[in-house]
PDB file of C-alpha atoms in Angstrom:
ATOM      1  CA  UNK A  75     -12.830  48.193  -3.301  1.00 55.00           C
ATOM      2  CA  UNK A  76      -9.649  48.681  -3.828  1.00 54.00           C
ATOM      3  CA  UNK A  77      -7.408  48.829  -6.390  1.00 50.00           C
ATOM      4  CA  UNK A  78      -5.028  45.465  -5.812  1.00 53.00           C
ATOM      5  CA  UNK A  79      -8.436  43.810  -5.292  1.00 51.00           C
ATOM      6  CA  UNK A  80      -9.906  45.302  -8.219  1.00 53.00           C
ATOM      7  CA  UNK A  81      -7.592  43.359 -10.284  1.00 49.00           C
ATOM      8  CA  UNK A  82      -8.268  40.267  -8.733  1.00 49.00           C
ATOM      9  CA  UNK A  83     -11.503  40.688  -9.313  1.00 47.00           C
ATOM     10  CA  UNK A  84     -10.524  41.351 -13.134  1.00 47.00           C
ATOM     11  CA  UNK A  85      -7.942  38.353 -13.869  1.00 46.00           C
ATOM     12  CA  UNK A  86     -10.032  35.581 -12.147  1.00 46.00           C
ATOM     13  CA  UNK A  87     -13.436  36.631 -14.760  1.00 49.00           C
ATOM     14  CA  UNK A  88     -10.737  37.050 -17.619  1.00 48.00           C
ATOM     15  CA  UNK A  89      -8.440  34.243 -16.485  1.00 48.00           C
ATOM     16  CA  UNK A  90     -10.838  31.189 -14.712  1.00 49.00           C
ATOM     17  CA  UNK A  91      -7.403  28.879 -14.590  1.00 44.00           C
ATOM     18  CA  UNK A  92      -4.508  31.090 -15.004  1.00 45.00           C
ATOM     19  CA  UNK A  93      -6.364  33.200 -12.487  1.00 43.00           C
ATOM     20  CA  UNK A  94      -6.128  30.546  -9.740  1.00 42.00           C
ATOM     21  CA  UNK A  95      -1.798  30.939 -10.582  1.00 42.00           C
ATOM     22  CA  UNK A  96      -1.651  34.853  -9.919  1.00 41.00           C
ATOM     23  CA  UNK A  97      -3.563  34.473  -6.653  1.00 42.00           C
ATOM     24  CA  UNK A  98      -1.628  32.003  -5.406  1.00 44.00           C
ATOM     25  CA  UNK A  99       1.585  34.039  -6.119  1.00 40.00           C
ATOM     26  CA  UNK A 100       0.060  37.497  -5.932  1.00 42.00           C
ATOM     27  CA  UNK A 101       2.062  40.636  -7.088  1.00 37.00           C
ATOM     28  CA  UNK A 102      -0.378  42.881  -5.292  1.00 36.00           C
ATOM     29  CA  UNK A 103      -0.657  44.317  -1.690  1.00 40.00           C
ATOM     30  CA  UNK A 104      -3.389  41.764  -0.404  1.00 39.00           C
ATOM     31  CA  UNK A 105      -2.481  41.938   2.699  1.00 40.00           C
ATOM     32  CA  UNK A 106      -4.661  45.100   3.049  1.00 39.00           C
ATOM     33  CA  UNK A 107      -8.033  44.056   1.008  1.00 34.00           C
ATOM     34  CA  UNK A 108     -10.131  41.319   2.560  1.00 36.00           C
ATOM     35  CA  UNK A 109      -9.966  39.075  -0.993  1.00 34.00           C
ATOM     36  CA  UNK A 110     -13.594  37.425  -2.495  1.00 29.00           C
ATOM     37  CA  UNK A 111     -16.315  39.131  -0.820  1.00 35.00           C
ATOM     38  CA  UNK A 112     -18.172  36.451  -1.787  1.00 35.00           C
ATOM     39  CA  UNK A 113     -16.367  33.299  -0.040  1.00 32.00           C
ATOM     40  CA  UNK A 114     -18.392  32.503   3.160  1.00 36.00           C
ATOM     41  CA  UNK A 115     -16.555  32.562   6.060  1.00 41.00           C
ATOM     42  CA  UNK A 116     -15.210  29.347   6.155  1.00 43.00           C
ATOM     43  CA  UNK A 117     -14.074  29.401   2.686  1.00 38.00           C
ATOM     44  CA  UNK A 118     -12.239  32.710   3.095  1.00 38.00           C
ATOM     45  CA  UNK A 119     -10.217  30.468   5.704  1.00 40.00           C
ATOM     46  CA  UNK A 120      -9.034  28.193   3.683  1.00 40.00           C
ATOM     47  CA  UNK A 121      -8.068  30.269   1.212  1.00 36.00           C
ATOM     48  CA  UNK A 122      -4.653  29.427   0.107  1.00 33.00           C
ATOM     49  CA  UNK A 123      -6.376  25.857  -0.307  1.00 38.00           C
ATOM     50  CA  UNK A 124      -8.631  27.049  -2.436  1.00 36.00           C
ATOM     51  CA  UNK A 125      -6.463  29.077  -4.854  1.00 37.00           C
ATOM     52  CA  UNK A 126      -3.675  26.131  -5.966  1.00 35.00           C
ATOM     53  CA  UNK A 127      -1.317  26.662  -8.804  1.00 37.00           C
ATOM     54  CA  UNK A 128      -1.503  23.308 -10.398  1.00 43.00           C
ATOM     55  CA  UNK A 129      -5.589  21.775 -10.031  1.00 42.00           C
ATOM     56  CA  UNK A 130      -4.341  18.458 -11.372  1.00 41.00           C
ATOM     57  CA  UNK A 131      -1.130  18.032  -9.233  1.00 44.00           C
ATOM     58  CA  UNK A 132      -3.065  19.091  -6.241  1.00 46.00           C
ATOM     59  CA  UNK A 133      -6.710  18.397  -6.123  1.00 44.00           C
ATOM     60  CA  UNK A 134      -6.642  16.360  -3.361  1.00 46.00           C
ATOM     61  CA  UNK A 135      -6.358  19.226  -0.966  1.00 48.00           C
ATOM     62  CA  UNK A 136      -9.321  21.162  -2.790  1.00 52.00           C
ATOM     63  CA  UNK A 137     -12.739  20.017  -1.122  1.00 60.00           C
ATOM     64  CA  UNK A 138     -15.805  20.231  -2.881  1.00 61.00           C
ATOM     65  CA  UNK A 139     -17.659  22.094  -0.302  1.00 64.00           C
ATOM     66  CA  UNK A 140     -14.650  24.612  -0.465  1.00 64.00           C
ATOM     67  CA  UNK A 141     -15.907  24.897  -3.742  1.00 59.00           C
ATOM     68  CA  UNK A 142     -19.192  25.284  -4.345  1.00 62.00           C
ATOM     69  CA  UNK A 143     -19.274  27.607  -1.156  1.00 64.00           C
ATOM     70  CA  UNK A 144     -18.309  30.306  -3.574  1.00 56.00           C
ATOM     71  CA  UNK A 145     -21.500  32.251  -3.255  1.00 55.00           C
ATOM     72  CA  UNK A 146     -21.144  34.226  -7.066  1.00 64.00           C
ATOM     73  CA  UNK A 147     -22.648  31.850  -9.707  1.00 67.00           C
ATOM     74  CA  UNK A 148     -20.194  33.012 -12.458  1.00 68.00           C
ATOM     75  CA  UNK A 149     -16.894  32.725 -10.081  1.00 65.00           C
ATOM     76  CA  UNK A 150     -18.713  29.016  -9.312  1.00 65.00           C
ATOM     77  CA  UNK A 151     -19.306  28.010 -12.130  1.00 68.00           C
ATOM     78  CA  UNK A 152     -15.796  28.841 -13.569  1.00 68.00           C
ATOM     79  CA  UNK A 153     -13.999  27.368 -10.532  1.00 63.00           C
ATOM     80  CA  UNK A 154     -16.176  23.977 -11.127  1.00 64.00           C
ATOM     81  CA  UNK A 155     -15.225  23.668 -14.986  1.00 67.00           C
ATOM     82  CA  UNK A 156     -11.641  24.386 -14.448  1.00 64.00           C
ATOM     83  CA  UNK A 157     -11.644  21.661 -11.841  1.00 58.00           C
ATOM     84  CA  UNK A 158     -13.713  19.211 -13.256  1.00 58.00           C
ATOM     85  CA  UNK A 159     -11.488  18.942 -16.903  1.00 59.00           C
ATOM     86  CA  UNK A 160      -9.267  16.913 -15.422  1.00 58.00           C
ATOM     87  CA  UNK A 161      -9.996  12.921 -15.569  1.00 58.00           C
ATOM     88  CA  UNK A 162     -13.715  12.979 -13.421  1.00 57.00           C
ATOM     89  CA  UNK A 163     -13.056   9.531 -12.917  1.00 62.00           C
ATOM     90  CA  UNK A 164     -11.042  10.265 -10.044  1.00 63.00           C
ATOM     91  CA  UNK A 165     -13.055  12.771  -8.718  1.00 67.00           C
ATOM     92  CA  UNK A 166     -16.736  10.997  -8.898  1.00 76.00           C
ATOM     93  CA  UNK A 167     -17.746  11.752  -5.276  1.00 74.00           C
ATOM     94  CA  UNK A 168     -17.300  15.257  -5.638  1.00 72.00           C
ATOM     95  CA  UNK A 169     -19.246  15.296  -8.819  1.00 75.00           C
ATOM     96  CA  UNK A 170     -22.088  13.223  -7.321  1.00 78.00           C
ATOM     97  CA  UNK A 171     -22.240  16.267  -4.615  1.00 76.00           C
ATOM     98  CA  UNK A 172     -21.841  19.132  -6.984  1.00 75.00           C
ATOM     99  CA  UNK A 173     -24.721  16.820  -8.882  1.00 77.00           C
ATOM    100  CA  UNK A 174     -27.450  18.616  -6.008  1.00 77.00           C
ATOM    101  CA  UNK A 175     -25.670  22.188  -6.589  1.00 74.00           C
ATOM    102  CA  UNK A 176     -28.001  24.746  -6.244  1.00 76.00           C
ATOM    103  CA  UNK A 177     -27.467  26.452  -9.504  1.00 76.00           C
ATOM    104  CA  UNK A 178     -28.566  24.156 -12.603  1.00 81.00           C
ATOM    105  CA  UNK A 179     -25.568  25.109 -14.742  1.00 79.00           C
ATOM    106  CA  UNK A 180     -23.238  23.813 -11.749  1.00 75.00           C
ATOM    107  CA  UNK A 181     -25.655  20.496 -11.511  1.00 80.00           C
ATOM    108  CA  UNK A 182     -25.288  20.057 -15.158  1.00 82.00           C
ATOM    109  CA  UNK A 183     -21.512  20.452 -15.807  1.00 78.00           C
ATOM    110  CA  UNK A 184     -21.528  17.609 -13.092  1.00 78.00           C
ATOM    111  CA  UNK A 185     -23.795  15.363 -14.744  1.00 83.00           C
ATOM    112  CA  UNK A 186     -21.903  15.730 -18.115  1.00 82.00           C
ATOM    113  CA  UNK A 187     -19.295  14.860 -16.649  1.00 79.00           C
ATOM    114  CA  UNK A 188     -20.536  12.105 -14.948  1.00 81.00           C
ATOM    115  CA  UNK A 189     -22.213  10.614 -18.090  1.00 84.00           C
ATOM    116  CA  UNK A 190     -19.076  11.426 -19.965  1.00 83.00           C
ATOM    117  CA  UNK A 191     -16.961   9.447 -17.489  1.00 84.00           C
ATOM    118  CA  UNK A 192     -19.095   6.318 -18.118  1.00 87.00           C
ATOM    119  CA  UNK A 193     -19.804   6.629 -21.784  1.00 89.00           C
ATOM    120  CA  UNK A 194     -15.746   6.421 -21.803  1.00 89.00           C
ATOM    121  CA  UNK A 195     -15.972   3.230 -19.399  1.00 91.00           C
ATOM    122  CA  UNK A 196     -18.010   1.797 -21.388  1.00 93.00           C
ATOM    123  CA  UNK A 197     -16.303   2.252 -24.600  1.00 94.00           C
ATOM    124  CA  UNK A 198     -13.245   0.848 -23.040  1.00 95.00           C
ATOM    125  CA  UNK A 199     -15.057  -2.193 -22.137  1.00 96.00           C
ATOM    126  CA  UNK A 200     -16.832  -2.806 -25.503  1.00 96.00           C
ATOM    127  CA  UNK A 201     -13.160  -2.117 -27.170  1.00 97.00           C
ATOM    128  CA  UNK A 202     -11.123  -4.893 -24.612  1.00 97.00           C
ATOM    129  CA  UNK A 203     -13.720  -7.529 -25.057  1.00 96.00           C
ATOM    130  CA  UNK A 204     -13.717  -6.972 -28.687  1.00 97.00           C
ATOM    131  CA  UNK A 205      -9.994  -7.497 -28.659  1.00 97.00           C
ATOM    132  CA  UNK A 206     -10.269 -10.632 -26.362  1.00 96.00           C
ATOM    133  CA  UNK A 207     -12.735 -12.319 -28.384  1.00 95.00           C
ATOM    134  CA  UNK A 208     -10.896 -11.420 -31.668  1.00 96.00           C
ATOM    135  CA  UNK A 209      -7.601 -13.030 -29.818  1.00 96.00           C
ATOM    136  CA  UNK A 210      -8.223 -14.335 -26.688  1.00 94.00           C
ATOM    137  CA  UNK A 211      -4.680 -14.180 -25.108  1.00 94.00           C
ATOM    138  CA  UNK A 212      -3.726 -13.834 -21.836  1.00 94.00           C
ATOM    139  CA  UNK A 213      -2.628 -10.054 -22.428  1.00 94.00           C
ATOM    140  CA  UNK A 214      -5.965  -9.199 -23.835  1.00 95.00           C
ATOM    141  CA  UNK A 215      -7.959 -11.264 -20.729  1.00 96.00           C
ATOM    142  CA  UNK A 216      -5.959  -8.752 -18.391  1.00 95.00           C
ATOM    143  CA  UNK A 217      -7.028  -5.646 -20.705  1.00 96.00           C
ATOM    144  CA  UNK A 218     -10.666  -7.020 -20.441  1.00 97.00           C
ATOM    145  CA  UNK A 219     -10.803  -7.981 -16.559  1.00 97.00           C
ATOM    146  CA  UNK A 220      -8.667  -4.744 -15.981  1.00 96.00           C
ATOM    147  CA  UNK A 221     -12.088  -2.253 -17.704  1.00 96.00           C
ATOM    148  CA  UNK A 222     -14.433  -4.356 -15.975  1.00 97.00           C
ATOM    149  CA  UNK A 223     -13.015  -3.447 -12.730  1.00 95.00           C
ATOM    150  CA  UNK A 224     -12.425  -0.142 -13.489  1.00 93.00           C
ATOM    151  CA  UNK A 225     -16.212   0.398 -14.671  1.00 93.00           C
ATOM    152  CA  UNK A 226     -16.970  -1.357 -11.130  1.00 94.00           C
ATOM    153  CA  UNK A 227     -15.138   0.695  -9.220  1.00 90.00           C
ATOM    154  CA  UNK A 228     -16.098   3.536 -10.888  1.00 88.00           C
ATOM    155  CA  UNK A 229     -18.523   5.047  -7.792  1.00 85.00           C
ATOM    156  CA  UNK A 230     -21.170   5.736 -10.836  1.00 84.00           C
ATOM    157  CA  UNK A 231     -22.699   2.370 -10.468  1.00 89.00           C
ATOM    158  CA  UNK A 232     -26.114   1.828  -7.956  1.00 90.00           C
ATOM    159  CA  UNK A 233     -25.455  -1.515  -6.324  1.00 94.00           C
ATOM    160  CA  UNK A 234     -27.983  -3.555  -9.008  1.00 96.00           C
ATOM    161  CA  UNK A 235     -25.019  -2.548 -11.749  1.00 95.00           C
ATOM    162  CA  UNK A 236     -22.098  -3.410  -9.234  1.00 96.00           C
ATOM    163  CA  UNK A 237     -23.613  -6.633  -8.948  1.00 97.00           C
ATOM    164  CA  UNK A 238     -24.365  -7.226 -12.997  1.00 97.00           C
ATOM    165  CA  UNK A 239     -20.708  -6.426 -13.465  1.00 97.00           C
ATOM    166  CA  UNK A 240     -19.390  -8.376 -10.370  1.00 97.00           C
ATOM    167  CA  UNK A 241     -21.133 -11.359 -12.132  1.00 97.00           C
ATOM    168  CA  UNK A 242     -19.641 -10.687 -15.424  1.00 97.00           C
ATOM    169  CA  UNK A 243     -16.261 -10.498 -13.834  1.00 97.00           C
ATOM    170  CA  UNK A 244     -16.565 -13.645 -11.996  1.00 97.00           C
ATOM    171  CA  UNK A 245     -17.823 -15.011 -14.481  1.00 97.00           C
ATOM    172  CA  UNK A 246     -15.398 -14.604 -16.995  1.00 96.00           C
ATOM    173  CA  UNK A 247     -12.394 -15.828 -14.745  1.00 95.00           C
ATOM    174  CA  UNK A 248     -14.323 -19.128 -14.796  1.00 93.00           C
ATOM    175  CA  UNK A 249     -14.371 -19.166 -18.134  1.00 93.00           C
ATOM    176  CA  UNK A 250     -10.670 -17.857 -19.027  1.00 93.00           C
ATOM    177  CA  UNK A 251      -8.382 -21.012 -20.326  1.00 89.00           C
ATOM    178  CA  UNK A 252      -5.403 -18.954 -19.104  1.00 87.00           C
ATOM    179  CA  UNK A 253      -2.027 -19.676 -21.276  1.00 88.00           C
ATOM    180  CA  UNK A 254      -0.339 -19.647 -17.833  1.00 86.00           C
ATOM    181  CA  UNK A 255      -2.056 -19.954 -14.551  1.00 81.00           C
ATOM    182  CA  UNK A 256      -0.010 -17.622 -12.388  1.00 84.00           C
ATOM    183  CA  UNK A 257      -1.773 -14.450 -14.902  1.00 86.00           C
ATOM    184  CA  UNK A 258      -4.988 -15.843 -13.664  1.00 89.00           C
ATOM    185  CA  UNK A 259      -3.922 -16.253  -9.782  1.00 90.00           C
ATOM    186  CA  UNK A 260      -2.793 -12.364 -10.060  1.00 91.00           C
ATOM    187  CA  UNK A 261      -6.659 -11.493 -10.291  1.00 95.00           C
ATOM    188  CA  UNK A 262      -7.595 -13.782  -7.060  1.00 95.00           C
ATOM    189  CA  UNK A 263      -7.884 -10.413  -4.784  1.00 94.00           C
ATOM    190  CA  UNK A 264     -10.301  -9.204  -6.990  1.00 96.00           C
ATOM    191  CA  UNK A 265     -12.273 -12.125  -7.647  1.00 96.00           C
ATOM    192  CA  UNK A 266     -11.975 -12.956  -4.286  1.00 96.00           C
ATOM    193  CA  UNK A 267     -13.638  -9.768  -3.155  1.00 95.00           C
ATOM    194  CA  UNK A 268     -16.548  -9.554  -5.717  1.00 97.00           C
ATOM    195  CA  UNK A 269     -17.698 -13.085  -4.764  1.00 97.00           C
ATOM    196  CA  UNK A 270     -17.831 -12.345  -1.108  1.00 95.00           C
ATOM    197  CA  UNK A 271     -19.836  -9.550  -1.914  1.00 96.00           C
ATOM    198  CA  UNK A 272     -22.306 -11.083  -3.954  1.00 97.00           C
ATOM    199  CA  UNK A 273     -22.230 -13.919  -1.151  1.00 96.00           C
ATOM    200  CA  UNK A 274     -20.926 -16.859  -2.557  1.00 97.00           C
ATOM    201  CA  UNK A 275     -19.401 -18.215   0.534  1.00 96.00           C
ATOM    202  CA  UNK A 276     -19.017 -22.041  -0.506  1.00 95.00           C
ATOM    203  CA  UNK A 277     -17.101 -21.182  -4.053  1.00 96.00           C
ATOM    204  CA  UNK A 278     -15.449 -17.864  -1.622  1.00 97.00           C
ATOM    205  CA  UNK A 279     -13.717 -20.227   0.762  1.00 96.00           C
ATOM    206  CA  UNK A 280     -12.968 -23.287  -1.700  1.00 96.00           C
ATOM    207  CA  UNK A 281     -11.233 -20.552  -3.887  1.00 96.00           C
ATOM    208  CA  UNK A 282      -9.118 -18.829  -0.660  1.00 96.00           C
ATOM    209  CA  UNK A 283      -7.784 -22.338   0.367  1.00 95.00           C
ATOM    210  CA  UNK A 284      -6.581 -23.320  -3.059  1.00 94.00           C
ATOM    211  CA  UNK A 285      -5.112 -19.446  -3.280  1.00 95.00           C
ATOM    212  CA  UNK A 286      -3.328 -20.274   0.014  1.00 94.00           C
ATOM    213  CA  UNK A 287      -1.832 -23.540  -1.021  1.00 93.00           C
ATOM    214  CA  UNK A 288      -1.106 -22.600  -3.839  1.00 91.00           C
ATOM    215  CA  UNK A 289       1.189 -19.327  -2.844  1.00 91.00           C
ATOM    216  CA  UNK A 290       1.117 -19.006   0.577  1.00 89.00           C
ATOM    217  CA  UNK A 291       1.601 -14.937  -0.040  1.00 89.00           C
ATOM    218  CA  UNK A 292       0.376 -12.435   1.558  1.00 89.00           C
ATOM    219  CA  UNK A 293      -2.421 -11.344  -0.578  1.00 91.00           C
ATOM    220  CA  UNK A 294      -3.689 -14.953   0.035  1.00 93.00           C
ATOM    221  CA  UNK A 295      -3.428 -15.046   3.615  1.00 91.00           C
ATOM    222  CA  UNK A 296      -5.338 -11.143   3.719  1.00 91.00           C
ATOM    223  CA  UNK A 297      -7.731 -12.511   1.527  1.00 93.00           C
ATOM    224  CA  UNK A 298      -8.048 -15.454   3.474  1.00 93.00           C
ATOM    225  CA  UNK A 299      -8.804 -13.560   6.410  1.00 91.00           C
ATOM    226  CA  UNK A 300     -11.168 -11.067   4.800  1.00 91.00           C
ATOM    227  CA  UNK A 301     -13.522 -13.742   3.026  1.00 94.00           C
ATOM    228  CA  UNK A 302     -13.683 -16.588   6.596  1.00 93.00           C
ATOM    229  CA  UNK A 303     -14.147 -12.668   8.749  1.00 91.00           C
ATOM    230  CA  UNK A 304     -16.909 -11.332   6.194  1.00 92.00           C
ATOM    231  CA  UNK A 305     -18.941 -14.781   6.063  1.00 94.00           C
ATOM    232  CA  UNK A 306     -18.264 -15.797   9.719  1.00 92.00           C
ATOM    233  CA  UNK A 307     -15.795 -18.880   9.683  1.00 93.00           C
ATOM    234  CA  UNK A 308     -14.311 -18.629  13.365  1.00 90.00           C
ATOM    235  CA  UNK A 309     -12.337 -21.778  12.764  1.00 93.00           C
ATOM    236  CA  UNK A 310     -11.131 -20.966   9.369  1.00 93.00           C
ATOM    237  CA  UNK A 311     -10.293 -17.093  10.687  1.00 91.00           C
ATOM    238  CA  UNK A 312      -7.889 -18.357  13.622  1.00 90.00           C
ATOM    239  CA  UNK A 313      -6.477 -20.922  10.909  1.00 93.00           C
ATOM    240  CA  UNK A 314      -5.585 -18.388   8.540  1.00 91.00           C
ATOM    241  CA  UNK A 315      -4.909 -16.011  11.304  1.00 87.00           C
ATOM    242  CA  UNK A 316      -2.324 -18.459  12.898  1.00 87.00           C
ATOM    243  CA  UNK A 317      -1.009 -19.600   9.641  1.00 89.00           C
ATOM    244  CA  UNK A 318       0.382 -15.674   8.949  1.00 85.00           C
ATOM    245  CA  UNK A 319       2.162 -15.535  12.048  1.00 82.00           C
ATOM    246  CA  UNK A 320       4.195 -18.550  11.600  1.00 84.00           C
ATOM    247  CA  UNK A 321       4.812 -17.608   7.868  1.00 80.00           C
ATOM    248  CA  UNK A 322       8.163 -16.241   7.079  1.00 77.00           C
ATOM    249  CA  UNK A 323       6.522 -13.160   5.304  1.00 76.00           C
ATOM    250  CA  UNK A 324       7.656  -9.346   5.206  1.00 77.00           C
ATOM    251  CA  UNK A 325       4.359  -7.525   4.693  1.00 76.00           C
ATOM    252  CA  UNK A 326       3.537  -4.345   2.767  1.00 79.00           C
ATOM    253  CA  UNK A 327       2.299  -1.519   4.718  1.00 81.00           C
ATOM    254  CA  UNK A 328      -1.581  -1.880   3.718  1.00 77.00           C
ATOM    255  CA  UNK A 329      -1.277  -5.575   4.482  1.00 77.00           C
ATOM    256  CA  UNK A 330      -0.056  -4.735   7.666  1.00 79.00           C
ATOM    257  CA  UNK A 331      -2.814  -2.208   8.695  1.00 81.00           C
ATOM    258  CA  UNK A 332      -5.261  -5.272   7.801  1.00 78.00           C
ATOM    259  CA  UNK A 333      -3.335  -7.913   9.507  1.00 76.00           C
ATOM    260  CA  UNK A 334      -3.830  -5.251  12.862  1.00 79.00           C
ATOM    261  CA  UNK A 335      -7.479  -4.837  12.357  1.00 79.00           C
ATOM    262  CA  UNK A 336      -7.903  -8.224  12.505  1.00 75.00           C
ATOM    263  CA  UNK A 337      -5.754  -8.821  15.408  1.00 75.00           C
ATOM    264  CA  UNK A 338      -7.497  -6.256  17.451  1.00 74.00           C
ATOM    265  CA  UNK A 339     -10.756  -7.738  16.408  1.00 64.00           C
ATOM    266  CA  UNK A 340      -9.599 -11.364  17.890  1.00 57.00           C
ATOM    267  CA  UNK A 341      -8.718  -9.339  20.880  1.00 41.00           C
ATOM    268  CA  UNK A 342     -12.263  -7.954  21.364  1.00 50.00           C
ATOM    269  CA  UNK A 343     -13.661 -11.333  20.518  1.00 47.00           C
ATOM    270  CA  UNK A 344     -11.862 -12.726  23.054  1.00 45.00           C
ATOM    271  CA  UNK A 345     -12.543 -10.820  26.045  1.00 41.00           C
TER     272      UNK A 345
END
């Protein structure tokens, strides 16, 4: 070994995060050492993907497999803490695969965080509904509806919990005497999208016609769309369908990728 990569070697054990800094910006000859003998091949390739100066500014070109490829348990295990101190809520995919890791220290740091994600979830949820019940303004509904969501959408939930919470959340907006309506329309989307899942397709489309009348926006027409496509309303699709092309609308750039799917998929329908 030699001596630049002898140091490497010595400030990535002595330095897990600051570590990750000096390789990116090496003051060393690496040019002429062939780095972590322990990468696999693949890894070694992606390198300078690997070793990022700022985890939290640039996880999202880190994968997980990139990772946990590291073949030396200690240099694993350190590169998995570092990365998973940030917020794991962002990150639960990759802790559901580090979850099956090999090594049980790796597997465990992934379940605590896991469980640590939800405990906080959950405490977030007890603490808004507290606050709603105690004064059950509009502000504090939003607070509530906005932790229910967020413990939905989680990816930590099996589908029986989704549902549970899905129900809640509907439930809830049925039940919310709103000091002014328009708060109340700005959760439609959602509500929208939890009921078609759960399959309420009578209270779905009764719900996406008054949201239509009502605003005639965008988010109405998209949902409108989404709920008469997922439950099969031909009639009702085209309606909507033709209704947005007529409508004097400027669309964002995700409702535009939707309004295309679903133009394509009249296309294919029609051939």
């Amino acid at each position: 070994m030699t001596k630049g990569a002898a140091y490497e070697w010595l400030i990535l054990f002595l330095l897990p995060f600051s570590g990750l800094l000096f390789l990116k910006f090496p003051i060393f000859d690496t040019h002429k050492t062939v780095g972590l003998d322990s990468f696999s091949g693949e890894a070694k390739a992606k390198r300078q993907k690997l070793y990022i100066a700022d985890i939290a500014k640039d996880r999202e070109i880190i994968s997980i497999q990139d990772v946990l490829a590291i073949n030396s348990v200690y240099e694993k295990r350190s590169v998995v803490m570092d990365l998973f101190s940030y917020d794991s809520a962002q990150y639960v995919k990759e802790l559901q695969i580090a979850l099956g890791d090999s090594d049980t220290e790796v597997s465990h740091y992934a379940s605590a965080a896991i469980v640590g994600m939800k405990d906080r979830l959950e405490g977030k949820l007890s603490a808004t509904q507290n606050d709603f019940l105690n004064n059950p303004s509009d502000e504090n509904a939003a607070r509530y509806l906005v932790s229910i969501k967020a413990y939905i959408e989680s990816g930590a939930l099996n589908e029986n919990r989704i549902r549970k919470y899905e129900e809640l959340f509907c439930a809830f907006i049925d039940e919310w005497e709103e000091e002014d309506p328009l708060h109340k329309q700005e959760w439609f989307p959602t509500l929208l999208a939890y009921l078609t899942h759960l399959g309420y397709k009578e209270k779905t489309m009764a719900l996406v016609e008054r949201f239509v009348q009502e605003t005639s926006s965008q988010d109405a027409y998209v949902a409108a769309l989404k709920a008469s496509y997922a439950f099969r309303r031909t009639e009702d699709f085209r309606r909507y369908l033709a209704e947005l092309r007529k409508a004097d609308l400027v669309l964002t750039d995700y409702h535009y990728d939707i309004l295309q799917f679903f133009l394509q998929n009249e296309v294919r329908h029609e051939r």
